C-alpha cells in the first residue's frame, strides 16, 4: 500500500499500519511530491509495525545531495534491518526545479550517477571522485547499515529501463496498464536473482463507475500531460487514444482534455469496482511479471462518510481478509 493515506494525520497512522498488517499487506511504500517526505512515514512504520517491509517509490535524485540521501537511506535501513528498499528516480521539472529550486539538468545521467554513488556508499565504501553530473570528495558513511538496502530505479522509457536492468536491484513502474508490463520488462532484459519489479497501481474501490472515471480523468490529465509521461504513453502506443487529450491540453482547454480521455484508457490505468474486483485486476499485474504491486488508494464515495471503520473494511477486503 502507498502511505501515508490521505486525510489521516501521520500521528494516527499507527492504527493504519496495524490495519494493513492485519489485512494481509506485506509492504508499505511512500512517495515524495509535495506532501509528506519519503522517509518519515516509513520511519514510523518501522517502529510501529515490525513485520512490514518498507520502500520509497520514489525519492528524487535531485532534491537531496548524494551524501544526505545516503545518510537518510542508511538510517532507515539501520532502523529496519533487511526490511527497507530505496527507490530513486528523476522526478519531474515541477518537483525539482519549480518547488525545490534545483536545475533539472540531464535527468538520465544524474539519476544514473546517484544510483552508482548510492550502491557504493551504502555498501560502506569511501566514495571519492568525479561523476558526470557531480563530484564527491571522500564520503564514507559513519553508520554503515548492517544490511545495505537494495536500490531500485524508477523507469519509464527504454534508456532508464535498460539502466535499471543493468545496474539497479530492481525497477519501479508507474502509470501503466497490466497489458503494458511485458513491453516495459522486455527493455529491462534478463533479470538477475533478487531483482524486483515494483509497480504503483491506482485503485478506486467503488461500484460507482461514473465517480471513478471522473476522478481517473482528472488524475490522467494531471499526470499524463507531463512531457515524460506523455512520451511514455506514446511509446506504449497510446498516441491515437490520448492525442485528443494532449491537443486540448496544449490549447488550454482543460475541460476538453478531460472529456477526451476514453473510458477504456481510464479503466486500464485506474482500477475500480468492488474491492474484490480490484484485487482480481491487480492480480493481472502480478501475472504479467510484477513482483510487488503497490496500491495507491484513491478516495471513494462509500468511504467518505464512513470514517475509519469504512476505511478499515475497504483495506481488509483489498488485502484478501488477512492472508499475508
mmCIF file of C-alpha atoms in Angstrom, residues 17-134:
data_model
loop_
_atom_site.group_PDB
_atom_site.id
_atom_site.type_symbol
_atom_site.label_atom_id
_atom_site.label_comp_id
_atom_site.label_asym_id
_atom_site.label_seq_id
_atom_site.Cartn_x
_atom_site.Cartn_y
_atom_site.Cartn_z
ATOM 1 C CA UNK A 17 -0.250 0.306 9.726
ATOM 2 C CA UNK A 18 -1.819 -2.194 12.137
ATOM 3 C CA UNK A 19 -4.866 -2.497 9.878
ATOM 4 C CA UNK A 20 -2.712 -3.005 6.793
ATOM 5 C CA UNK A 21 -0.683 -5.711 8.511
ATOM 6 C CA UNK A 22 -3.830 -7.443 9.777
ATOM 7 C CA UNK A 23 -5.405 -7.252 6.321
ATOM 8 C CA UNK A 24 -2.517 -9.144 4.751
ATOM 9 C CA UNK A 25 -0.446 -6.350 3.247
ATOM 10 C CA UNK A 26 3.263 -7.104 3.391
ATOM 11 C CA UNK A 27 4.755 -3.769 2.265
ATOM 12 C CA UNK A 28 4.223 -0.029 2.649
ATOM 13 C CA UNK A 29 5.787 2.280 0.066
ATOM 14 C CA UNK A 30 5.982 6.048 0.325
ATOM 15 C CA UNK A 31 6.186 8.697 -2.360
ATOM 16 C CA UNK A 32 7.591 12.208 -2.353
ATOM 17 C CA UNK A 33 5.865 15.025 -4.229
ATOM 18 C CA UNK A 34 4.536 17.881 -2.086
ATOM 19 C CA UNK A 35 3.003 16.070 0.884
ATOM 20 C CA UNK A 36 4.998 14.062 3.405
ATOM 21 C CA UNK A 37 8.644 13.386 2.668
ATOM 22 C CA UNK A 38 9.503 9.822 1.693
ATOM 23 C CA UNK A 39 11.278 8.773 4.887
ATOM 24 C CA UNK A 40 9.180 9.969 7.854
ATOM 25 C CA UNK A 41 6.096 7.756 7.204
ATOM 26 C CA UNK A 42 8.390 4.750 6.804
ATOM 27 C CA UNK A 43 10.309 5.533 9.995
ATOM 28 C CA UNK A 44 7.010 5.484 11.865
ATOM 29 C CA UNK A 45 6.052 2.191 10.228
ATOM 30 C CA UNK A 46 9.434 0.725 11.182
ATOM 31 C CA UNK A 47 8.732 1.476 14.830
ATOM 32 C CA UNK A 48 5.031 0.634 14.898
ATOM 33 C CA UNK A 49 4.806 -2.492 12.718
ATOM 34 C CA UNK A 50 7.995 -4.580 12.702
ATOM 35 C CA UNK A 51 6.660 -7.087 10.147
ATOM 36 C CA UNK A 52 6.009 -4.613 7.338
ATOM 37 C CA UNK A 53 8.567 -4.142 4.579
ATOM 38 C CA UNK A 54 9.312 -0.519 3.681
ATOM 39 C CA UNK A 55 10.139 1.188 0.406
ATOM 40 C CA UNK A 56 10.393 4.610 -1.215
ATOM 41 C CA UNK A 57 8.761 4.993 -4.611
ATOM 42 C CA UNK A 58 10.308 7.312 -5.184
ATOM 43 C CA UNK A 59 12.875 9.630 -3.686
ATOM 44 C CA UNK A 60 14.057 12.166 -6.311
ATOM 45 C CA UNK A 61 17.693 12.002 -7.360
ATOM 46 C CA UNK A 62 17.983 15.803 -7.440
ATOM 47 C CA UNK A 63 16.416 17.212 -4.300
ATOM 48 C CA UNK A 64 18.932 15.920 -1.755
ATOM 49 C CA UNK A 65 22.686 15.946 -2.042
ATOM 50 C CA UNK A 66 24.187 12.494 -2.631
ATOM 51 C CA UNK A 67 25.604 12.274 0.898
ATOM 52 C CA UNK A 68 22.359 13.272 2.604
ATOM 53 C CA UNK A 69 20.367 10.805 0.506
ATOM 54 C CA UNK A 70 22.785 8.044 1.510
ATOM 55 C CA UNK A 71 22.513 9.015 5.188
ATOM 56 C CA UNK A 72 18.704 9.048 5.095
ATOM 57 C CA UNK A 73 18.629 5.622 3.453
ATOM 58 C CA UNK A 74 21.252 4.206 5.812
ATOM 59 C CA UNK A 75 19.365 5.453 8.881
ATOM 60 C CA UNK A 76 16.131 3.790 7.792
ATOM 61 C CA UNK A 77 17.997 0.600 6.889
ATOM 62 C CA UNK A 78 19.530 0.708 10.376
ATOM 63 C CA UNK A 79 16.075 1.129 11.939
ATOM 64 C CA UNK A 80 14.568 -1.736 9.918
ATOM 65 C CA UNK A 81 17.380 -4.157 9.034
ATOM 66 C CA UNK A 82 16.595 -6.159 5.924
ATOM 67 C CA UNK A 83 13.152 -4.556 5.562
ATOM 68 C CA UNK A 84 13.893 -1.392 3.579
ATOM 69 C CA UNK A 85 14.298 -0.797 -0.143
ATOM 70 C CA UNK A 86 15.346 2.576 -1.549
ATOM 71 C CA UNK A 87 13.649 3.614 -4.769
ATOM 72 C CA UNK A 88 15.050 6.622 -6.606
ATOM 73 C CA UNK A 89 14.094 8.361 -9.820
ATOM 74 C CA UNK A 90 14.485 11.515 -11.842
ATOM 75 C CA UNK A 91 11.146 13.016 -10.690
ATOM 76 C CA UNK A 92 9.972 15.998 -12.776
ATOM 77 C CA UNK A 93 10.828 19.636 -13.563
ATOM 78 C CA UNK A 94 7.908 20.814 -11.406
ATOM 79 C CA UNK A 95 9.113 18.980 -8.290
ATOM 80 C CA UNK A 96 12.824 19.567 -8.830
ATOM 81 C CA UNK A 97 13.071 22.998 -10.433
ATOM 82 C CA UNK A 98 9.823 24.792 -9.554
ATOM 83 C CA UNK A 99 9.416 23.572 -5.984
ATOM 84 C CA UNK A 100 12.980 22.827 -4.847
ATOM 85 C CA UNK A 101 14.969 25.432 -6.791
ATOM 86 C CA UNK A 102 17.335 22.828 -8.267
ATOM 87 C CA UNK A 103 18.140 22.797 -12.004
ATOM 88 C CA UNK A 104 16.555 19.806 -13.723
ATOM 89 C CA UNK A 105 19.527 19.131 -15.990
ATOM 90 C CA UNK A 106 20.424 15.792 -17.607
ATOM 91 C CA UNK A 107 17.938 13.679 -15.641
ATOM 92 C CA UNK A 108 19.147 10.362 -17.071
ATOM 93 C CA UNK A 109 22.795 10.962 -16.234
ATOM 94 C CA UNK A 110 22.037 12.487 -12.827
ATOM 95 C CA UNK A 111 19.874 9.519 -11.832
ATOM 96 C CA UNK A 112 22.495 7.067 -13.121
ATOM 97 C CA UNK A 113 25.244 8.845 -11.161
ATOM 98 C CA UNK A 114 23.203 8.914 -7.938
ATOM 99 C CA UNK A 115 22.443 5.209 -8.376
ATOM 100 C CA UNK A 116 26.132 4.414 -8.739
ATOM 101 C CA UNK A 117 27.084 6.615 -5.794
ATOM 102 C CA UNK A 118 24.446 5.051 -3.525
ATOM 103 C CA UNK A 119 25.365 1.485 -4.330
ATOM 104 C CA UNK A 120 28.962 2.236 -3.350
ATOM 105 C CA UNK A 121 28.226 4.417 -0.320
ATOM 106 C CA UNK A 122 25.582 2.130 1.205
ATOM 107 C CA UNK A 123 27.955 -0.818 0.988
ATOM 108 C CA UNK A 124 30.402 1.102 3.180
ATOM 109 C CA UNK A 125 32.853 2.223 0.512
ATOM 110 C CA UNK A 126 34.593 5.589 0.627
ATOM 111 C CA UNK A 127 33.406 7.474 -2.445
ATOM 112 C CA UNK A 128 35.935 9.918 -3.831
ATOM 113 C CA UNK A 129 35.808 11.104 -7.388
ATOM 114 C CA UNK A 130 34.082 12.671 -10.337
ATOM 115 C CA UNK A 131 30.769 11.559 -11.730
ATOM 116 C CA UNK A 132 29.402 13.072 -14.911
ATOM 117 C CA UNK A 133 26.961 15.330 -13.062
ATOM 118 C CA UNK A 134 28.628 15.910 -9.676
#
